[in-house]
Coordinates of C-alpha atoms (C1' of nucleotides) in Angstrom, one line a residue:
Chain A
X1 CA 65.7 16.6 34.6
X2 CA 66.5 20.2 35.3
X3 CA 62.8 21.4 35.6
X4 CA 61.2 22.0 38.9
X5 CA 59.5 19.2 40.6
X6 CA 55.8 18.8 40.0
X7 CA 53.8 19.8 43.1
X8 CA 50.1 20.1 43.9
X9 CA 48.0 20.1 47.0
X10 CA 46.3 17.0 45.7
X11 CA 49.6 15.1 45.8
X12 CA 50.9 16.1 49.2
X13 CA 49.7 14.3 52.2
X14 CA 47.4 16.6 54.1
X15 CA 47.9 17.3 57.7
X16 CA 45.8 15.1 60.0
X17 CA 42.3 16.4 60.4
X18 CA 42.0 18.0 63.9
X19 CA 39.2 19.8 65.6
X20 CA 40.7 22.9 67.3
X21 CA 41.8 26.1 65.7
X22 CA 40.9 27.1 62.2
X23 CA 40.2 24.5 59.5
X24 CA 41.2 24.3 55.9
X25 CA 37.6 24.3 54.9
X26 CA 37.0 27.6 56.7
X27 CA 40.0 29.1 55.0
X28 CA 39.1 28.0 51.6
X29 CA 35.5 29.2 52.0
X30 CA 36.7 32.6 53.0
X31 CA 39.2 32.7 50.1
X32 CA 36.4 31.9 47.6
X33 CA 34.3 34.7 49.0
X34 CA 37.2 37.1 48.8
X35 CA 37.9 36.0 45.2
X36 CA 34.3 36.4 44.2
X37 CA 34.2 39.8 45.7
X38 CA 37.5 41.2 44.7
X39 CA 38.9 39.0 42.0
X40 CA 42.2 37.2 41.8
X41 CA 44.2 40.4 42.4
X42 CA 42.2 41.2 45.4
X43 CA 43.2 38.1 47.3
X44 CA 46.3 38.4 49.5
X45 CA 47.4 36.1 52.2
X46 CA 47.6 39.1 54.6
X47 CA 44.1 40.3 53.8
X48 CA 42.7 36.8 54.1
X49 CA 44.4 36.4 57.4
X50 CA 42.9 39.6 58.6
X51 CA 39.5 38.6 57.5
X52 CA 39.7 35.5 59.6
X53 CA 41.0 37.7 62.4
X54 CA 44.3 35.8 62.4
X55 CA 47.8 36.9 62.2
X56 CA 49.1 37.6 58.7
X57 CA 51.0 34.4 58.4
X58 CA 48.9 31.9 60.4
X59 CA 47.4 30.4 57.2
X60 CA 50.8 28.9 56.4
X61 CA 50.0 26.3 58.9
X62 CA 47.2 24.9 56.9
X63 CA 48.4 25.5 53.4
X64 CA 51.9 25.3 52.0
X65 CA 51.6 28.5 49.9
X66 CA 49.2 30.7 48.0
X67 CA 49.2 28.5 45.0
X68 CA 47.9 25.6 47.0
X69 CA 45.2 27.7 48.4
X70 CA 44.2 28.6 44.9
X71 CA 44.2 25.0 43.9
X72 CA 41.8 24.3 46.7
X73 CA 39.5 27.3 45.8
X74 CA 39.6 26.3 42.2
X75 CA 38.3 22.8 43.0
X76 CA 35.3 24.4 44.8
X77 CA 34.3 25.9 41.5
X78 CA 34.2 22.5 39.9
X79 CA 31.9 21.3 42.6
X80 CA 29.3 23.7 41.3
X81 CA 29.1 22.1 37.9
X82 CA 26.3 19.7 37.3
X83 CA 26.4 16.7 34.9
X84 CA 23.0 15.3 34.3
X85 CA 22.6 11.5 34.2
X86 CA 22.8 10.5 30.5
X87 CA 20.6 7.4 31.2
X88 CA 17.7 9.7 31.8
X89 CA 17.9 12.4 29.2
X90 CA 20.1 11.3 26.3
X91 CA 23.7 12.3 25.8
X92 CA 23.1 15.4 23.7
X93 CA 20.8 16.9 26.3
X94 CA 23.2 16.0 29.1
X95 CA 26.1 17.5 27.2
X96 CA 24.4 20.8 26.6
X97 CA 23.1 21.0 30.1
X98 CA 26.6 20.5 31.3
X99 CA 27.9 23.1 28.9
X100 CA 25.5 25.7 30.1
X101 CA 26.3 24.8 33.7
X102 CA 30.0 25.2 33.2
X103 CA 29.5 28.5 31.5
X104 CA 27.3 29.9 34.3
X105 CA 29.7 28.7 37.0
X106 CA 32.8 30.2 35.4
X107 CA 30.9 33.5 34.8
X108 CA 29.9 33.5 38.5
X109 CA 33.5 33.0 39.6
X110 CA 35.5 35.0 37.0
X111 CA 38.8 34.5 38.8
X112 CA 38.5 30.8 38.0
X113 CA 39.0 31.6 34.3
X114 CA 42.5 32.8 35.1
X115 CA 43.3 29.6 36.9
X116 CA 42.4 27.3 34.0
X117 CA 45.6 28.1 32.3
X118 CA 47.7 28.0 35.4
X119 CA 46.7 25.0 37.5
X120 CA 45.9 21.5 36.4
X121 CA 42.4 20.5 37.5
X122 CA 43.4 17.6 39.8
X123 CA 41.0 18.2 42.7
X124 CA 38.3 15.7 43.7
X125 CA 35.5 17.8 42.4
X126 CA 37.2 18.3 39.0
X127 CA 37.9 14.6 38.9
X128 CA 34.2 13.9 39.7
X129 CA 33.1 16.0 36.8
X130 CA 35.6 14.4 34.5
X131 CA 34.4 11.0 35.6
X132 CA 30.8 11.7 35.0
X133 CA 31.6 13.2 31.6
X134 CA 33.4 10.0 30.6
X135 CA 30.3 8.1 31.5
X136 CA 28.2 10.5 29.5
X137 CA 30.3 10.1 26.4
X138 CA 30.6 6.3 26.8
X139 CA 26.8 6.2 27.0
X140 CA 26.8 8.2 23.7
X141 CA 28.7 5.4 22.1
X142 CA 32.3 6.7 22.2
X143 CA 35.0 4.2 22.9
X144 CA 38.7 4.1 23.9
X145 CA 40.6 7.4 23.6
X146 CA 37.7 8.9 21.8
X147 CA 35.9 9.2 25.1
X148 CA 38.6 11.5 26.4
X149 CA 38.9 13.4 23.1
X150 CA 35.1 14.1 23.0
X151 CA 35.4 15.2 26.6
X152 CA 38.3 17.6 25.9
X153 CA 36.6 19.0 22.9
X154 CA 33.4 20.0 24.7
X155 CA 35.3 21.4 27.7
X156 CA 37.6 23.3 25.4
X157 CA 34.7 24.9 23.6
X158 CA 33.0 26.0 26.7
X159 CA 36.0 27.5 28.4
X160 CA 37.3 29.0 25.2
X161 CA 34.1 30.8 24.7
X162 CA 33.7 31.9 28.3
X163 CA 37.2 33.0 29.1
X164 CA 37.4 36.0 26.7
X165 CA 33.8 36.9 27.7
X166 CA 35.2 37.4 31.2
X167 CA 38.0 39.6 29.8
X168 CA 35.3 41.9 28.4
X169 CA 33.2 41.9 31.5
X170 CA 36.1 42.9 33.8
X171 CA 37.5 45.4 31.3
X172 CA 34.2 47.1 31.2
X173 CA 34.1 47.3 35.0
X174 CA 31.8 44.4 35.6
X175 CA 28.7 46.4 35.9
X176 CA 26.9 49.4 34.5
X177 CA 29.3 49.7 31.6
X178 CA 28.3 52.1 28.9
X179 CA 27.3 50.4 25.6
X180 CA 28.0 53.5 23.6
X181 CA 31.5 53.9 25.1
X182 CA 32.3 50.2 24.3
X183 CA 31.0 50.6 20.8
X184 CA 33.2 53.7 20.3
X185 CA 36.2 51.9 21.6
X186 CA 35.8 48.9 19.3
X187 CA 35.0 51.1 16.4
X188 CA 38.2 53.0 17.0
X189 CA 40.3 49.8 17.2
X190 CA 38.6 48.5 14.0
X191 CA 39.1 51.7 12.1
X192 CA 41.3 50.1 9.4
X193 CA 38.9 47.3 8.7
X194 CA 35.7 48.4 7.0
X195 CA 34.4 44.9 7.1
X196 CA 34.6 44.8 10.9
X197 CA 33.1 48.2 11.3
X198 CA 30.1 47.0 9.4
X199 CA 29.8 44.2 11.8
X200 CA 29.7 46.6 14.7
X201 CA 26.8 48.5 13.3
X202 CA 24.9 45.3 12.7
X203 CA 21.6 44.8 14.4
X204 CA 21.8 43.2 17.9
X205 CA 25.3 44.5 18.6
X206 CA 23.9 46.8 21.2
X207 CA 22.7 44.0 23.3
X208 CA 26.0 42.1 23.7
X209 CA 24.6 39.9 26.5
X210 CA 21.9 38.5 24.2
X211 CA 24.4 38.3 21.3
X212 CA 26.9 36.3 23.3
X213 CA 24.2 33.8 24.3
X214 CA 23.2 33.3 20.7
X215 CA 26.8 32.9 19.8
X216 CA 27.3 30.3 22.6
X217 CA 24.3 28.3 21.3
X218 CA 25.5 28.4 17.7
X219 CA 28.9 27.1 18.7
X220 CA 27.5 24.5 21.0
X221 CA 25.2 22.9 18.5
X222 CA 28.1 23.0 16.0
X223 CA 30.4 21.1 18.4
X224 CA 27.7 18.6 19.3
X225 CA 26.9 18.0 15.7
X226 CA 30.6 17.5 15.0
X227 CA 30.9 15.0 17.8
X228 CA 27.8 13.2 16.7
X229 CA 29.4 12.8 13.3
X230 CA 32.4 11.1 14.9
X231 CA 30.0 8.4 16.1
X232 CA 28.7 7.7 12.7
X233 CA 32.1 6.9 11.2
Chain N
X1 CA 27.4 53.8 36.1
X2 CA 29.5 53.0 39.2
X3 CA 31.9 50.7 37.3
X4 CA 35.4 51.8 36.4
X5 CA 35.9 53.4 33.1
X6 CA 37.0 51.2 30.2
X7 CA 40.6 51.9 29.3
X8 CA 43.0 50.4 26.8
X9 CA 46.2 51.3 25.1
X10 CA 44.3 51.1 21.8
X11 CA 41.9 53.8 22.8
X12 CA 44.2 56.3 24.3
X13 CA 46.0 58.7 22.0
X14 CA 49.6 57.6 21.8
X15 CA 52.4 60.1 22.3
X16 CA 53.8 61.6 19.2
X17 CA 56.4 59.5 17.6
X18 CA 59.8 60.9 18.2
X19 CA 63.3 59.8 17.4
X20 CA 65.5 60.3 20.4
X21 CA 65.5 58.2 23.6
X22 CA 64.0 54.8 23.9
X23 CA 61.0 53.8 21.8
X24 CA 57.8 52.0 22.6
X25 CA 58.8 49.3 20.1
X26 CA 62.1 48.6 21.8
X27 CA 60.3 48.3 25.2
X28 CA 57.7 46.0 23.9
X29 CA 60.2 43.8 22.2
X30 CA 62.2 43.5 25.4
X31 CA 59.1 42.8 27.4
X32 CA 58.1 40.0 25.0
X33 CA 61.6 38.4 25.3
X34 CA 61.4 38.7 29.1
X35 CA 57.9 37.1 29.1
X36 CA 59.0 34.3 26.8
X37 CA 62.0 33.6 29.1
X38 CA 60.5 34.0 32.5
X39 CA 56.8 33.9 32.2
X40 CA 54.2 36.4 33.2
X41 CA 55.3 36.4 36.8
X42 CA 58.9 37.0 35.7
X43 CA 58.2 40.4 34.2
X44 CA 58.4 43.4 36.4
X45 CA 58.7 47.0 35.5
X46 CA 61.8 47.3 37.5
X47 CA 63.6 44.3 35.9
X48 CA 62.5 45.4 32.5
X49 CA 63.9 48.9 33.2
X50 CA 67.2 47.4 34.3
X51 CA 67.3 45.3 31.2
X52 CA 67.1 48.4 29.1
X53 CA 69.7 49.9 31.4
X54 CA 67.2 52.6 32.4
X55 CA 66.0 53.7 35.8
X56 CA 63.3 51.7 37.4
X57 CA 60.5 54.0 36.4
X58 CA 61.6 55.5 33.1
X59 CA 59.2 53.2 31.2
X60 CA 56.2 55.1 32.6
X61 CA 57.0 57.8 30.1
X62 CA 56.2 55.5 27.3
X63 CA 53.4 53.4 28.8
X64 CA 50.7 54.4 31.2
X65 CA 51.1 51.3 33.3
X66 CA 52.0 47.6 33.3
X67 CA 48.6 46.5 31.9
X68 CA 49.1 48.7 28.9
X69 CA 52.5 47.2 28.3
X70 CA 50.9 43.8 28.5
X71 CA 48.3 44.8 26.0
X72 CA 51.0 45.8 23.6
X73 CA 53.0 42.6 24.1
X74 CA 49.8 40.6 23.7
X75 CA 49.1 42.1 20.3
X76 CA 52.6 41.0 19.2
X77 CA 51.5 37.5 19.7
X78 CA 48.6 37.9 17.4
X79 CA 51.0 39.2 14.8
X80 CA 52.5 35.7 14.6
X81 CA 49.3 34.0 13.6
X82 CA 48.8 33.3 9.9
X83 CA 45.5 33.1 8.1
X84 CA 45.9 31.6 4.7
X85 CA 44.0 33.0 1.8
X86 CA 40.7 31.1 1.4
X87 CA 40.5 31.9 -2.3
X88 CA 43.5 29.6 -2.8
X89 CA 43.0 26.7 -0.6
X90 CA 39.3 26.4 0.4
X91 CA 37.9 27.5 3.7
X92 CA 38.3 24.2 5.6
X93 CA 42.0 24.0 4.8
X94 CA 42.4 27.7 5.7
X95 CA 40.6 27.2 8.9
X96 CA 42.6 24.2 10.0
X97 CA 45.9 25.9 9.0
X98 CA 44.9 28.9 11.1
X99 CA 43.9 26.7 14.0
X100 CA 47.3 25.0 14.0
X101 CA 49.0 28.3 13.7
X102 CA 47.1 29.7 16.7
X103 CA 48.0 26.7 18.8
X104 CA 51.6 26.8 18.0
X105 CA 51.9 30.5 18.6
X106 CA 50.2 30.3 22.0
X107 CA 52.3 27.4 23.0
X108 CA 55.4 29.4 22.1
X109 CA 54.3 32.3 24.3
X110 CA 52.6 30.5 27.2
X111 CA 52.1 33.8 29.1
X112 CA 49.7 34.9 26.4
X113 CA 47.3 32.2 27.5
X114 CA 46.9 34.0 30.8
X115 CA 46.1 37.3 29.0
X116 CA 43.3 35.9 26.9
X117 CA 41.0 36.0 29.9
X118 CA 42.2 39.3 31.1
X119 CA 42.6 41.7 28.2
X120 CA 40.3 42.2 25.3
X121 CA 42.1 41.6 22.0
X122 CA 41.8 45.1 20.5
X123 CA 45.2 45.6 19.1
X124 CA 45.8 46.1 15.3
X125 CA 47.3 42.6 14.8
X126 CA 44.4 40.9 16.7
X127 CA 42.0 43.0 14.5
X128 CA 43.9 42.0 11.4
X129 CA 43.5 38.3 12.3
X130 CA 39.8 38.8 13.0
X131 CA 39.3 40.6 9.8
X132 CA 41.0 37.9 7.7
X133 CA 39.0 35.2 9.6
X134 CA 35.8 37.1 8.7
X135 CA 36.7 37.0 5.0
X136 CA 37.5 33.3 5.4
X137 CA 34.1 32.4 6.8
X138 CA 32.3 34.7 4.4
X139 CA 34.0 32.9 1.6
X140 CA 32.8 29.7 3.1
X141 CA 29.2 30.8 2.7
X142 CA 28.4 32.2 6.2
X143 CA 26.3 35.4 6.3
X144 CA 25.4 38.1 8.8
X145 CA 26.1 37.3 12.4
X146 CA 26.9 33.7 11.6
X147 CA 30.2 34.9 10.3
X148 CA 31.1 36.1 13.7
X149 CA 29.7 33.1 15.4
X150 CA 31.7 30.7 13.3
X151 CA 34.7 32.8 14.0
X152 CA 34.2 32.8 17.7
X153 CA 33.5 29.0 17.7
X154 CA 36.8 28.1 16.0
X155 CA 38.8 30.5 18.2
X156 CA 37.1 29.3 21.3
X157 CA 38.0 25.7 20.5
X158 CA 41.6 26.4 19.8
X159 CA 42.2 28.5 22.9
X160 CA 40.1 26.2 25.1
X161 CA 42.2 23.3 24.0
X162 CA 45.5 25.0 24.3
X163 CA 45.1 26.9 27.6
X164 CA 44.9 23.9 29.9
X165 CA 47.7 22.3 27.9
X166 CA 49.9 25.2 29.1
X167 CA 48.8 24.7 32.6
X168 CA 50.2 21.2 32.4
X169 CA 53.4 22.2 30.8
X170 CA 54.2 24.9 33.3
X171 CA 53.2 22.7 36.3
X172 CA 55.6 20.0 35.1
X173 CA 58.3 22.5 34.9
X174 CA 58.3 23.1 31.2
X175 CA 61.0 20.7 30.3
X176 CA 62.4 17.3 31.3
X177 CA 59.4 16.4 33.4
X178 CA 59.2 12.9 34.5
X179 CA 56.4 10.9 32.8
X180 CA 56.3 8.4 35.6
X181 CA 56.0 11.0 38.2
X182 CA 53.2 12.7 36.3
X183 CA 51.3 9.4 35.9
X184 CA 51.6 8.7 39.6
X185 CA 50.3 12.1 40.5
X186 CA 47.3 11.8 38.2
X187 CA 46.7 8.2 39.5
X188 CA 46.6 9.4 43.0
X189 CA 44.2 12.2 42.2
X190 CA 42.0 9.8 40.4
X191 CA 42.1 7.1 43.0
X192 CA 38.4 7.2 43.7
X193 CA 37.4 6.8 40.0
X194 CA 38.2 3.4 38.6
X195 CA 37.0 4.4 35.2
X196 CA 39.5 7.2 35.1
X197 CA 42.3 5.0 36.4
X198 CA 41.7 2.7 33.5
X199 CA 42.1 5.6 31.1
X200 CA 45.5 6.4 32.6
X201 CA 46.8 2.9 31.9
X202 CA 45.6 3.0 28.3
X203 CA 48.0 2.8 25.5
X204 CA 49.5 6.0 24.4
X205 CA 49.2 7.7 27.7
X206 CA 52.9 7.7 28.2
X207 CA 53.4 9.9 25.2
X208 CA 51.3 12.9 26.3
X209 CA 52.7 15.1 23.5
X210 CA 51.5 12.8 20.8
X211 CA 48.2 12.2 22.6
X212 CA 47.4 15.9 22.8
X213 CA 48.1 16.3 19.1
X214 CA 45.7 13.5 18.3
X215 CA 43.2 15.1 20.6
X216 CA 43.5 18.4 19.0
X217 CA 42.9 16.9 15.6
X218 CA 39.9 15.0 16.7
X219 CA 38.3 18.1 18.1
X220 CA 39.2 20.3 15.2
X221 CA 37.6 18.1 12.6
X222 CA 34.6 17.9 14.9
X223 CA 34.3 21.6 15.1
X224 CA 34.8 22.1 11.4
X225 CA 32.2 19.4 10.6
X226 CA 29.8 21.1 12.9
X227 CA 30.4 24.4 11.2
X228 CA 30.0 22.9 7.8
X229 CA 26.6 21.5 8.9
X230 CA 25.5 25.1 9.7
X231 CA 26.0 25.9 6.1
X232 CA 23.8 23.2 4.9
X233 CA 20.8 24.4 6.9
Chain L
dA1 C1' 49.7 21.6 67.9
dC2 C1' 48.8 26.1 66.7
dC3 C1' 49.7 31.1 66.2
dT4 C1' 52.5 35.4 66.3
dG5 C1' 55.6 39.4 64.7
dA6 C1' 59.6 40.8 62.7
dA7 C1' 62.2 40.6 58.8
dC8 C1' 63.6 39.8 53.8
dA9 C1' 63.2 40.5 49.2
dC10 C1' 60.4 41.8 46.3
dC11 C1' 56.3 44.5 43.8
dG12 C1' 53.5 48.9 40.8
dT13 C1' 53.1 53.6 40.8
dT14 C1' 53.5 58.7 41.9
dC15 C1' 55.9 62.8 41.9
dA16 C1' 59.1 66.4 42.6
dA17 C1' 63.4 67.3 40.8
dG18 C1' 66.8 67.2 37.4
dT19 C1' 68.9 67.8 32.4
Chain F
dA1 C1' 61.2 66.1 26.0
dC2 C1' 63.0 62.7 28.6
dC3 C1' 64.9 60.4 32.8
dT4 C1' 66.0 59.9 37.7
dG5 C1' 65.6 58.5 42.8
dA6 C1' 63.1 58.6 46.8
dA7 C1' 59.0 57.3 48.8
dC8 C1' 54.4 55.0 49.5
dA9 C1' 51.6 51.2 50.0
dC10 C1' 51.6 47.1 49.2
dC11 C1' 53.1 41.8 48.2
dG12 C1' 54.5 36.2 49.5
dT13 C1' 57.2 33.7 52.5
dT14 C1' 60.5 32.2 56.3
dC15 C1' 61.6 31.5 60.8
dA16 C1' 62.6 32.0 65.6
dA17 C1' 59.8 32.6 69.4
dG18 C1' 55.8 32.1 72.0
dT19 C1' 51.6 29.4 74.2

DNA sequence: ACCTGAACACCGTTCAAGT
DNA sequence: ACCTGAACACCGTTCAAGT
C-alpha cells in the first residue's frame, strides 16, 4: 500500500459545466493542434496558455495538471477511430477496416504513440471503441474472456506495428528524409551482420513506405487467420 | 529536404577508447540503474552526473546529448533478450521463447517501452537480436521479404501487448495497488457500456496478473498459427 | 467563479576557463 | 584529454492576490 494513488481525469468529478470564460473543450482542442504541430515535446502549459492568450497558469483552473490534459487529448485520438458494423460486413472485414483506421489515426497523431505506454485508455471514446470491438468479436463467435483476448491481440498488433514506424518517421525528420542517407545509416549499424546487409539491398527497400504497408498487410492477415483458428477449436 | 538531419549514436564516430577518467560504459550502466529505479522521468543529466560524483555537465564529453545516452541505454535492454537456436528446438518453440523473453525484459525495464516509439533500434544488441530472428524465420521456411515481415509481426505483437500493460502498472503506482480501487475506476469509466461492465465482473478479473498472462498466451498462439499458415501458402 | 504574476524547484545544453 | 561552473532559455506547479 505504499504506491501512489491511482488518479485519472476520468475518475475525478469534473467541475460543473459553465458558460463564461474558457472551456475545457477549447483547451483540449488547442492542445491537440499543438501536439499535432510540434509533437509531445512541443506542448508546454505556458505555450498553450499563450496560444489561448491567457496567463501562463490559467489552465490549471480547468485541468489538474499536464497529465490530465494529455489524457483528455489522448481520448480525442480514440474518437477518430472507426469500427464498422460487423452485422453488415462480416467480422473479418470489420476487423481489418478497424486495424487500418487505427493505424492511420496514430500516424496522423504521432504523439499519441508515446501515450499508449503511459496513460491507460479510460476515456469515453476509448471505451466506445472497446465496446464496439467487443460486439465485433462476439459477432464473430468468440465467447467469455476470449472476446477480450481477441480484442487485445488485434489492438496489440496494430499498435506494435505502428509505434516503431513513428520512431522512424520522427528520427528521419518527418518529411523529406533522404533515402540514401537512411540506407547508409542502417548499413553501418548492420555492418557485422551480413545476413541483414543483404536484406537492405533487397528490392523494394528503397520505397520504405510501400514496404511498410505490405508488411502491415502480411501481419494483419496472419493475426486474423490466427484468431479465426481459435474459433474452430 | 527541409527536415532535420538523421542522427544517432550508432552513426557518429565514437571517441577513441581511452583508459583514464570515466568511461561510456560506466555512464550507461549508471543511467540504466537510474532508469530502472526512477523511470524515464527520473533520469536527468544533472542527477546522473551527481551520482557519478562528477560535475553536472561532465557527461557531455562522453555523450553528445541526452538522446544519445538513451539510445545507448536502450540497446542494453536488447542485450537481455534471448533467442534460442532454432536448429535445436524448432522455430515455433524458439519464437515463443523469444516472445516471453522480450516481454519479461521490457516489463523489467518499463522505461524502455517509452523509447520504442521514439528511437529506432539500431544498436549492436538490437541488431544481434534482429539477426538471430531472421535466422529463426529462415529456418522456419520463410523466404525473401517474408522473413522480415514475420519478424516484424511477432515483435509488433509482443511490444503491442506489453506497452499498455506498463501503462497500467505505472498508473497503479507499480506496487501494492488496490484491486478494488482499480475495479471501481474502470467501472466508472465504463458506466455507459453495460457490455463492458459485465466483463469487469467476470471471473478472473480480480487477478489481473494471471489474466494478462493468459491473454498473452492466447494472442501468441494466434500470431504463431497465423504465421504458420503463411508457410503453407 | 475565474484569472493573474511572482516564485520555487527543477530541466538540457553551451561555452569559456581551468588542469 | 578531461572536467568545471556560470549562464541561458526553458520547464510544471503552487499560491496569494486580484476582479
